[in-house]
PDB file of C-alpha atoms and ligand atoms in Angstrom:
ATOM      1  CA  MET A   1      17.321 -35.231 -16.885  1.00 98.00           C
ATOM      2  CA  ARG A   2      16.857 -37.509 -13.939  1.00 98.00           C
ATOM      3  CA  VAL A   3      13.765 -39.717 -13.727  1.00 98.00           C
ATOM      4  CA  LEU A   4      12.594 -41.701 -10.709  1.00 98.00           C
ATOM      5  CA  PHE A   5      10.423 -44.678 -11.638  1.00 98.00           C
ATOM      6  CA  ILE A   6       8.646 -46.360  -8.746  1.00 98.00           C
ATOM      7  CA  GLY A   7       7.498 -50.000  -9.054  1.00 97.00           C
ATOM      8  CA  ASP A   8       3.917 -51.134  -8.535  1.00 97.00           C
ATOM      9  CA  VAL A   9       2.561 -49.133  -5.588  1.00 98.00           C
ATOM     10  CA  PHE A  10       0.578 -51.796  -3.758  1.00 97.00           C
ATOM     11  CA  GLY A  11      -2.336 -50.908  -1.472  1.00 97.00           C
ATOM     12  CA  LYS A  12      -2.090 -48.680   1.581  1.00 98.00           C
ATOM     13  CA  PRO A  13       1.415 -49.879   2.623  1.00 98.00           C
ATOM     14  CA  GLY A  14       2.669 -49.005  -0.862  1.00 98.00           C
ATOM     15  CA  ARG A  15       1.009 -45.601  -0.928  1.00 98.00           C
ATOM     16  CA  ARG A  16       2.360 -44.839   2.535  1.00 98.00           C
ATOM     17  CA  ALA A  17       5.869 -45.998   1.559  1.00 98.00           C
ATOM     18  CA  PHE A  18       5.840 -43.816  -1.556  1.00 98.00           C
ATOM     19  CA  ALA A  19       4.603 -40.697   0.203  1.00 98.00           C
ATOM     20  CA  GLY A  20       6.804 -41.287   3.256  1.00 98.00           C
ATOM     21  CA  LYS A  21      10.070 -42.081   1.488  1.00 98.00           C
ATOM     22  CA  LEU A  22       9.968 -39.767  -1.527  1.00 98.00           C
ATOM     23  CA  PRO A  23      11.439 -36.800   0.407  1.00 98.00           C
ATOM     24  CA  ALA A  24      14.395 -38.937   1.572  1.00 97.00           C
ATOM     25  CA  LEU A  25      14.901 -40.223  -1.962  1.00 97.00           C
ATOM     26  CA  ARG A  26      14.784 -36.703  -3.348  1.00 98.00           C
ATOM     27  CA  SER A  27      17.609 -35.676  -1.039  1.00 97.00           C
ATOM     28  CA  SER A  28      19.755 -38.810  -1.467  1.00 97.00           C
ATOM     29  CA  GLU A  29      19.158 -39.545  -5.187  1.00 97.00           C
ATOM     30  CA  GLY A  30      17.541 -36.390  -6.556  1.00 93.00           C
ATOM     31  CA  PRO A  31      16.601 -33.879  -7.592  1.00 97.00           C
ATOM     32  CA  PHE A  32      14.250 -35.653  -9.972  1.00 98.00           C
ATOM     33  CA  ASP A  33      12.887 -33.965 -13.076  1.00 98.00           C
ATOM     34  CA  PHE A  34      10.088 -36.518 -13.328  1.00 98.00           C
ATOM     35  CA  VAL A  35       8.605 -39.015 -10.877  1.00 98.00           C
ATOM     36  CA  VAL A  36       6.718 -41.817 -12.635  1.00 98.00           C
ATOM     37  CA  ILE A  37       4.939 -44.565 -10.712  1.00 98.00           C
ATOM     38  CA  ASN A  38       3.052 -47.687 -11.682  1.00 98.00           C
ATOM     39  CA  CYS A  39      -0.326 -47.376  -9.946  1.00 98.00           C
ATOM     40  CA  GLU A  40      -2.336 -50.408 -11.071  1.00 97.00           C
ATOM     41  CA  ASN A  41      -2.320 -52.010  -7.586  1.00 97.00           C
ATOM     42  CA  ALA A  42      -2.851 -48.832  -5.549  1.00 97.00           C
ATOM     43  CA  ALA A  43      -6.408 -49.689  -4.436  1.00 97.00           C
ATOM     44  CA  ALA A  44      -5.853 -52.720  -2.168  1.00 93.00           C
ATOM     45  CA  GLY A  45      -4.004 -54.475  -4.981  1.00 93.00           C
ATOM     46  CA  PHE A  46      -6.754 -54.102  -7.545  1.00 95.00           C
ATOM     47  CA  GLY A  47      -6.849 -50.987  -9.702  1.00 96.00           C
ATOM     48  CA  MET A  48      -7.239 -47.331  -8.848  1.00 97.00           C
ATOM     49  CA  THR A  49      -9.778 -44.815  -7.626  1.00 97.00           C
ATOM     50  CA  LYS A  50     -10.007 -41.103  -8.313  1.00 98.00           C
ATOM     51  CA  SER A  51      -9.273 -40.188  -4.692  1.00 98.00           C
ATOM     52  CA  LEU A  52      -6.199 -42.432  -4.558  1.00 98.00           C
ATOM     53  CA  MET A  53      -5.018 -40.913  -7.825  1.00 98.00           C
ATOM     54  CA  GLU A  54      -5.298 -37.460  -6.262  1.00 98.00           C
ATOM     55  CA  GLU A  55      -3.471 -38.715  -3.148  1.00 98.00           C
ATOM     56  CA  LEU A  56      -0.574 -40.059  -5.252  1.00 98.00           C
ATOM     57  CA  PHE A  57      -0.299 -36.888  -7.343  1.00 98.00           C
ATOM     58  CA  ALA A  58      -0.271 -34.833  -4.129  1.00 98.00           C
ATOM     59  CA  ALA A  59       2.461 -37.126  -2.756  1.00 98.00           C
ATOM     60  CA  GLY A  60       4.733 -36.285  -5.691  1.00 98.00           C
ATOM     61  CA  ALA A  61       3.913 -38.417  -8.738  1.00 98.00           C
ATOM     62  CA  ASP A  62       4.066 -36.572 -12.063  1.00 98.00           C
ATOM     63  CA  VAL A  63       2.861 -39.403 -14.296  1.00 98.00           C
ATOM     64  CA  MET A  64       1.288 -42.798 -13.569  1.00 98.00           C
ATOM     65  CA  THR A  65       1.478 -45.960 -15.630  1.00 98.00           C
ATOM     66  CA  SER A  66      -0.562 -49.096 -15.073  1.00 98.00           C
ATOM     67  CA  GLY A  67      -1.353 -52.531 -16.473  1.00 98.00           C
ATOM     68  CA  ASN A  68      -3.914 -55.320 -16.545  1.00 97.00           C
ATOM     69  CA  HIS A  69      -5.381 -54.376 -13.125  1.00 96.00           C
ATOM     70  CA  ILE A  70      -6.260 -50.816 -14.129  1.00 97.00           C
ATOM     71  CA  TRP A  71      -9.734 -52.023 -15.171  1.00 97.00           C
ATOM     72  CA  ASP A  72     -10.585 -53.538 -11.767  1.00 95.00           C
ATOM     73  CA  LYS A  73     -12.448 -50.499 -10.403  1.00 96.00           C
ATOM     74  CA  LYS A  74     -15.214 -49.730 -12.886  1.00 94.00           C
ATOM     75  CA  GLU A  75     -15.549 -46.077 -11.865  1.00 94.00           C
ATOM     76  CA  PHE A  76     -11.926 -45.414 -12.761  1.00 97.00           C
ATOM     77  CA  VAL A  77     -12.346 -46.310 -16.441  1.00 96.00           C
ATOM     78  CA  GLN A  78     -13.955 -42.925 -17.113  1.00 96.00           C
ATOM     79  CA  VAL A  79     -11.110 -41.163 -15.271  1.00 97.00           C
ATOM     80  CA  LEU A  80      -8.685 -42.686 -17.767  1.00 97.00           C
ATOM     81  CA  ASP A  81     -10.432 -40.701 -20.487  1.00 96.00           C
ATOM     82  CA  GLU A  82     -10.244 -37.468 -18.482  1.00 96.00           C
ATOM     83  CA  GLU A  83      -6.804 -37.559 -16.790  1.00 97.00           C
ATOM     84  CA  GLN A  84      -3.950 -37.404 -19.278  1.00 97.00           C
ATOM     85  CA  ARG A  85      -1.295 -38.089 -16.626  1.00 98.00           C
ATOM     86  CA  VAL A  86      -2.577 -41.627 -15.968  1.00 98.00           C
ATOM     87  CA  LEU A  87      -1.806 -44.126 -18.722  1.00 98.00           C
ATOM     88  CA  ARG A  88      -3.125 -47.615 -19.487  1.00 98.00           C
ATOM     89  CA  PRO A  89      -1.274 -50.066 -21.741  1.00 98.00           C
ATOM     90  CA  VAL A  90      -1.215 -48.757 -25.312  1.00 98.00           C
ATOM     91  CA  ASN A  91      -1.812 -52.137 -26.953  1.00 98.00           C
ATOM     92  CA  TYR A  92      -5.437 -52.634 -25.906  1.00 98.00           C
ATOM     93  CA  PRO A  93      -7.680 -52.658 -28.995  1.00 96.00           C
ATOM     94  CA  ALA A  94      -8.774 -49.410 -30.655  1.00 94.00           C
ATOM     95  CA  GLY A  95     -11.752 -47.940 -28.800  1.00 95.00           C
ATOM     96  CA  THR A  96     -10.493 -48.896 -25.317  1.00 97.00           C
ATOM     97  CA  PRO A  97     -10.908 -45.955 -22.884  1.00 97.00           C
ATOM     98  CA  GLY A  98      -7.843 -43.947 -21.906  1.00 98.00           C
ATOM     99  CA  ARG A  99      -4.498 -43.501 -23.599  1.00 98.00           C
ATOM    100  CA  GLY A 100      -1.260 -45.465 -23.609  1.00 98.00           C
ATOM    101  CA  PHE A 101       1.319 -42.753 -24.111  1.00 98.00           C
ATOM    102  CA  GLY A 102       1.853 -39.065 -23.497  1.00 98.00           C
ATOM    103  CA  LEU A 103       4.278 -36.194 -23.683  1.00 98.00           C
ATOM    104  CA  PHE A 104       4.959 -34.499 -20.356  1.00 98.00           C
ATOM    105  CA  THR A 105       6.762 -31.195 -19.817  1.00 98.00           C
ATOM    106  CA  LYS A 106       8.190 -29.902 -16.561  1.00 96.00           C
ATOM    107  CA  ASN A 107      10.864 -27.290 -15.817  1.00 90.00           C
ATOM    108  CA  GLY A 108      11.509 -26.902 -19.543  1.00 95.00           C
ATOM    109  CA  LEU A 109      12.197 -30.621 -20.043  1.00 98.00           C
ATOM    110  CA  THR A 110      10.021 -33.003 -22.046  1.00 98.00           C
ATOM    111  CA  LEU A 111       9.632 -36.721 -21.388  1.00 98.00           C
ATOM    112  CA  GLY A 112       7.590 -39.112 -23.502  1.00 98.00           C
ATOM    113  CA  VAL A 113       6.088 -42.005 -21.549  1.00 98.00           C
ATOM    114  CA  VAL A 114       4.704 -45.197 -23.110  1.00 98.00           C
ATOM    115  CA  ASN A 115       2.852 -47.877 -21.152  1.00 98.00           C
ATOM    116  CA  VAL A 116       2.584 -51.258 -22.864  1.00 98.00           C
ATOM    117  CA  GLN A 117       1.589 -54.762 -21.779  1.00 98.00           C
ATOM    118  CA  GLY A 118       3.083 -58.161 -22.543  1.00 98.00           C
ATOM    119  CA  ARG A 119       1.281 -61.114 -24.135  1.00 97.00           C
ATOM    120  CA  ALA A 120       3.149 -64.075 -22.630  1.00 96.00           C
ATOM    121  CA  PHE A 121       0.978 -65.520 -19.803  1.00 96.00           C
ATOM    122  CA  MET A 122      -1.186 -62.374 -20.056  1.00 96.00           C
ATOM    123  CA  PRO A 123      -4.548 -61.560 -21.674  1.00 92.00           C
ATOM    124  CA  PRO A 124      -4.266 -61.701 -25.497  1.00 94.00           C
ATOM    125  CA  ILE A 125      -4.088 -58.105 -26.731  1.00 97.00           C
ATOM    126  CA  ASP A 126      -2.347 -56.341 -29.621  1.00 97.00           C
ATOM    127  CA  CYS A 127       1.365 -56.749 -30.361  1.00 98.00           C
ATOM    128  CA  PRO A 128       3.439 -54.785 -27.816  1.00 98.00           C
ATOM    129  CA  PHE A 129       6.299 -54.328 -30.279  1.00 98.00           C
ATOM    130  CA  MET A 130       4.195 -52.754 -33.036  1.00 98.00           C
ATOM    131  CA  ALA A 131       2.075 -50.741 -30.593  1.00 98.00           C
ATOM    132  CA  THR A 132       5.198 -49.250 -29.004  1.00 98.00           C
ATOM    133  CA  GLU A 133       6.702 -48.535 -32.425  1.00 98.00           C
ATOM    134  CA  ASN A 134       3.539 -46.650 -33.427  1.00 98.00           C
ATOM    135  CA  ALA A 135       3.472 -44.736 -30.126  1.00 98.00           C
ATOM    136  CA  LEU A 136       7.102 -43.655 -30.579  1.00 98.00           C
ATOM    137  CA  ASN A 137       6.346 -42.384 -34.076  1.00 98.00           C
ATOM    138  CA  GLU A 138       3.421 -40.351 -32.768  1.00 98.00           C
ATOM    139  CA  LEU A 139       5.366 -39.000 -29.776  1.00 98.00           C
ATOM    140  CA  GLY A 140       8.429 -37.915 -31.732  1.00 96.00           C
ATOM    141  CA  ALA A 141      10.228 -37.226 -28.422  1.00 97.00           C
ATOM    142  CA  THR A 142      13.970 -37.324 -27.734  1.00 98.00           C
ATOM    143  CA  ALA A 143      13.637 -38.749 -24.210  1.00 98.00           C
ATOM    144  CA  VAL A 144      11.197 -41.635 -23.839  1.00 98.00           C
ATOM    145  CA  LEU A 145      10.499 -43.965 -20.932  1.00 98.00           C
ATOM    146  CA  VAL A 146       8.616 -47.213 -21.587  1.00 98.00           C
ATOM    147  CA  ASP A 147       6.911 -49.178 -18.797  1.00 98.00           C
ATOM    148  CA  PHE A 148       6.599 -52.724 -20.142  1.00 98.00           C
ATOM    149  CA  HIS A 149       4.060 -54.428 -17.919  1.00 98.00           C
ATOM    150  CA  ALA A 150       4.707 -58.095 -18.542  1.00 98.00           C
ATOM    151  CA  GLU A 151       5.070 -61.489 -16.891  1.00 98.00           C
ATOM    152  CA  ALA A 152       7.799 -63.238 -18.864  1.00 98.00           C
ATOM    153  CA  THR A 153      11.433 -62.219 -18.508  1.00 98.00           C
ATOM    154  CA  ALA A 154      12.230 -63.311 -22.083  1.00 98.00           C
ATOM    155  CA  GLU A 155       9.494 -61.098 -23.525  1.00 98.00           C
ATOM    156  CA  LYS A 156      10.849 -58.156 -21.519  1.00 98.00           C
ATOM    157  CA  VAL A 157      14.451 -58.763 -22.614  1.00 98.00           C
ATOM    158  CA  ALA A 158      13.344 -59.137 -26.241  1.00 98.00           C
ATOM    159  CA  MET A 159      11.465 -55.820 -26.079  1.00 98.00           C
ATOM    160  CA  ALA A 160      14.493 -54.106 -24.547  1.00 98.00           C
ATOM    161  CA  ARG A 161      16.799 -55.428 -27.299  1.00 98.00           C
ATOM    162  CA  TYR A 162      14.311 -54.466 -30.008  1.00 98.00           C
ATOM    163  CA  PHE A 163      13.987 -50.907 -28.713  1.00 98.00           C
ATOM    164  CA  ASP A 164      17.628 -50.466 -27.692  1.00 98.00           C
ATOM    165  CA  GLY A 165      18.698 -47.109 -29.104  1.00 98.00           C
ATOM    166  CA  LYS A 166      15.101 -46.115 -29.883  1.00 98.00           C
ATOM    167  CA  VAL A 167      14.007 -45.247 -26.318  1.00 98.00           C
ATOM    168  CA  SER A 168      15.839 -43.816 -23.309  1.00 98.00           C
ATOM    169  CA  ALA A 169      14.628 -46.487 -20.906  1.00 99.00           C
ATOM    170  CA  LEU A 170      12.510 -49.625 -20.920  1.00 98.00           C
ATOM    171  CA  VAL A 171      11.608 -50.859 -17.458  1.00 98.00           C
ATOM    172  CA  GLY A 172       9.617 -53.939 -16.534  1.00 98.00           C
ATOM    173  CA  THR A 173       6.724 -54.032 -14.087  1.00 98.00           C
ATOM    174  CA  HIS A 174       4.029 -56.557 -13.034  1.00 98.00           C
ATOM    175  CA  THR A 175       5.983 -59.380 -11.368  1.00 97.00           C
ATOM    176  CA  HIS A 176       6.727 -57.257  -8.255  1.00 97.00           C
ATOM    177  CA  ILE A 177      10.131 -58.899  -7.745  1.00 98.00           C
ATOM    178  CA  GLN A 178      13.039 -56.543  -8.360  1.00 98.00           C
ATOM    179  CA  THR A 179      15.677 -58.018 -10.659  1.00 98.00           C
ATOM    180  CA  ALA A 180      19.402 -57.269 -10.469  1.00 98.00           C
ATOM    181  CA  ASP A 181      20.028 -56.815 -14.203  1.00 98.00           C
ATOM    182  CA  ASN A 182      19.751 -53.002 -14.431  1.00 98.00           C
ATOM    183  CA  ALA A 183      22.095 -51.831 -17.186  1.00 98.00           C
ATOM    184  CA  VAL A 184      22.453 -49.393 -20.043  1.00 98.00           C
ATOM    185  CA  LEU A 185      22.375 -51.520 -23.208  1.00 98.00           C
ATOM    186  CA  SER A 186      24.843 -50.969 -26.072  1.00 98.00           C
ATOM    187  CA  GLY A 187      22.467 -48.716 -28.030  1.00 98.00           C
ATOM    188  CA  GLY A 188      21.944 -46.416 -25.049  1.00 98.00           C
ATOM    189  CA  THR A 189      18.681 -47.734 -23.567  1.00 98.00           C
ATOM    190  CA  ALA A 190      18.441 -48.228 -19.805  1.00 98.00           C
ATOM    191  CA  PHE A 191      16.806 -51.547 -18.955  1.00 98.00           C
ATOM    192  CA  ILE A 192      15.727 -53.618 -15.987  1.00 98.00           C
ATOM    193  CA  THR A 193      13.561 -56.729 -16.235  1.00 98.00           C
ATOM    194  CA  ASP A 194      11.490 -55.715 -13.209  1.00 98.00           C
ATOM    195  CA  VAL A 195      11.750 -52.623 -11.033  1.00 98.00           C
ATOM    196  CA  GLY A 196      10.042 -54.360  -8.103  1.00 98.00           C
ATOM    197  CA  MET A 197       7.154 -53.384  -5.861  1.00 98.00           C
ATOM    198  CA  THR A 198       6.454 -50.602  -3.398  1.00 98.00           C
ATOM    199  CA  GLY A 199       4.471 -52.279  -0.643  1.00 97.00           C
ATOM    200  CA  SER A 200       4.768 -55.082   1.893  1.00 97.00           C
ATOM    201  CA  HIS A 201       7.623 -57.487   1.289  1.00 97.00           C
ATOM    202  CA  SER A 202       6.594 -60.135   3.798  1.00 95.00           C
ATOM    203  CA  GLY A 203       3.549 -61.483   1.980  1.00 94.00           C
ATOM    204  CA  VAL A 204       3.129 -62.943  -1.509  1.00 94.00           C
ATOM    205  CA  ILE A 205       3.761 -60.106  -4.010  1.00 95.00           C
ATOM    206  CA  GLY A 206       1.782 -57.749  -1.780  1.00 95.00           C
ATOM    207  CA  MET A 207      -0.927 -60.008  -0.369  1.00 95.00           C
ATOM    208  CA  LYS A 208      -1.098 -61.823   2.989  1.00 95.00           C
ATOM    209  CA  TYR A 209       0.402 -65.313   2.727  1.00 94.00           C
ATOM    210  CA  SER A 210      -2.518 -66.811   4.691  1.00 93.00           C
ATOM    211  CA  SER A 211      -5.045 -65.342   2.252  1.00 94.00           C
ATOM    212  CA  VAL A 212      -3.215 -66.637  -0.821  1.00 94.00           C
ATOM    213  CA  ILE A 213      -2.161 -70.138   0.155  1.00 93.00           C
ATOM    214  CA  PRO A 214      -5.604 -71.846  -0.188  1.00 92.00           C
ATOM    215  CA  LYS A 215      -5.556 -70.925  -3.860  1.00 92.00           C
ATOM    216  CA  PHE A 216      -2.355 -72.912  -4.289  1.00 93.00           C
ATOM    217  CA  LEU A 217      -3.218 -75.826  -1.989  1.00 95.00           C
ATOM    218  CA  LEU A 218      -6.853 -76.280  -2.959  1.00 94.00           C
ATOM    219  CA  GLY A 219      -7.230 -74.430  -6.255  1.00 92.00           C
ATOM    220  CA  ILE A 220     -10.247 -72.538  -4.966  1.00 89.00           C
ATOM    221  CA  PRO A 221     -10.853 -68.802  -5.413  1.00 87.00           C
ATOM    222  CA  CYS A 222      -9.763 -66.783  -2.371  1.00 88.00           C
ATOM    223  CA  ARG A 223     -10.351 -63.324  -1.032  1.00 92.00           C
ATOM    224  CA  PHE A 224      -6.879 -61.788  -0.985  1.00 95.00           C
ATOM    225  CA  GLU A 225      -5.929 -59.392   1.816  1.00 95.00           C
ATOM    226  CA  VAL A 226      -3.188 -56.778   1.603  1.00 95.00           C
ATOM    227  CA  GLU A 227      -0.131 -57.559   3.760  1.00 95.00           C
ATOM    228  CA  GLU A 228       1.136 -54.588   5.746  1.00 95.00           C
ATOM    229  CA  SER A 229       4.443 -55.561   7.364  1.00 96.00           C
ATOM    230  CA  MET A 230       7.956 -54.976   6.026  1.00 97.00           C
ATOM    231  CA  PRO A 231       7.053 -52.187   3.588  1.00 97.00           C
ATOM    232  CA  ARG A 232       9.710 -51.265   1.040  1.00 98.00           C
ATOM    233  CA  ILE A 233       9.968 -48.729  -1.748  1.00 98.00           C
ATOM    234  CA  GLN A 234      11.482 -50.107  -4.944  1.00 98.00           C
ATOM    235  CA  GLY A 235      12.196 -48.638  -8.339  1.00 98.00           C
ATOM    236  CA  VAL A 236      14.978 -47.164 -10.424  1.00 98.00           C
ATOM    237  CA  VAL A 237      16.662 -43.822 -10.974  1.00 98.00           C
ATOM    238  CA  ILE A 238      17.487 -43.148 -14.627  1.00 98.00           C
ATOM    239  CA  ASP A 239      19.794 -40.420 -15.922  1.00 98.00           C
ATOM    240  CA  ILE A 240      19.106 -39.360 -19.509  1.00 98.00           C
ATOM    241  CA  ASP A 241      21.192 -37.117 -21.772  1.00 98.00           C
ATOM    242  CA  ASP A 242      18.793 -34.318 -22.734  1.00 97.00           C
ATOM    243  CA  GLU A 243      20.457 -33.725 -26.104  1.00 97.00           C
ATOM    244  CA  THR A 244      20.532 -37.294 -27.399  1.00 98.00           C
ATOM    245  CA  GLY A 245      17.939 -39.101 -25.282  1.00 98.00           C
ATOM    246  CA  ARG A 246      20.503 -41.804 -24.491  1.00 98.00           C
ATOM    247  CA  ALA A 247      20.534 -43.205 -20.975  1.00 98.00           C
ATOM    248  CA  LEU A 248      23.645 -42.481 -18.947  1.00 98.00           C
ATOM    249  CA  ASP A 249      22.883 -44.655 -15.938  1.00 98.00           C
ATOM    250  CA  ILE A 250      20.173 -46.745 -14.246  1.00 98.00           C
ATOM    251  CA  ARG A 251      20.376 -47.431 -10.517  1.00 98.00           C
ATOM    252  CA  ARG A 252      18.075 -49.518  -8.351  1.00 98.00           C
ATOM    253  CA  VAL A 253      16.115 -48.097  -5.437  1.00 98.00           C
ATOM    254  CA  ASN A 254      15.312 -50.646  -2.728  1.00 98.00           C
ATOM    255  CA  MET A 255      14.718 -49.102   0.658  1.00 97.00           C
ATOM    256  CA  SER A 256      12.880 -50.088   3.826  1.00 97.00           C
ATOM    257  CA  ALA A 257       9.853 -47.896   4.491  1.00 96.00           C
ATOM    258  CA  ASP A 258       9.323 -48.990   8.093  1.00 90.00           C
TER     259      ASP A 258
HETATM  260 FE1  FE2 B   1      -0.078 -56.304 -13.411  1.00 93.87          FE
END
C-alpha cells in the first residue's frame, strides 16, 4: 500500500495548501491508499474545530493525528470521543478523552495508526515507548504507521530504533522543520525525524515573525498571528509491503503551494 503522510497542517494557509495540492500529489506520487495528516495546528495554529475537521476530511484526509495542541479548543475535546478518525497522543493518562490509535480499512487494505507524544521538552505524560508497545499489541495489525509528536531529535531516533521491525513507519511531527534523514531502517521501518509543516514557510514555524519576536527579545507573552506567504506542503510518501508490513520506501514531499 501507499500512504501519504502530511506534516502539521498550519492555519488557513496550511489547509489551503493541503486541499489545493493534494490532487497534484495524487497524480505525481499516487494513487494513495491512505492519506494521513497531522491536524493539531489547523485552527490558526492552535488545535482543531469540528468544522475544520469536516473541511479536511472533505479535502481528502482519511485519518488525522495530532499532539499537544489538540486540547487548545475546548469544544473539540468532545469531538475526540465521537470521531474515531481523529487521534490524540496515546500516552495521555487513562481517562483522557479520545483515543490514541485505530485500525482503518479502505479498498480492502487495513492500516493501523498510532499517535504518540514525546516527553523531552514536552509536558510530562506517560512513557511513549510502553504506550506504543501496548497500542501495537491491541491493534495486532500488519501495517502500522506511528506519528511520534516530539521535540527532541534523539528521542525520535531512539523510538525509531526501538520500534524498527515492529512498525511499518515511524514519522516525527511537532518541530515543523522537515529533516533530510528519511530512510528505511535495517528492520524494515520507514523513518524520518520530522516530516515538516504544511503552511507558510516565511514566518517562524507558521507564525508571523513580527508577532513572535517580542517573546524572544522581551520574554513577554505575545499574541501570535498566522503567516500567510510562501505556503508549502510537506510530508512523506511511504510504500508498505502488504504481506509483511515492511516499508519499501519513504520519500519526502516538499512542494510550493503558491
Ligand atoms: Fe505540537
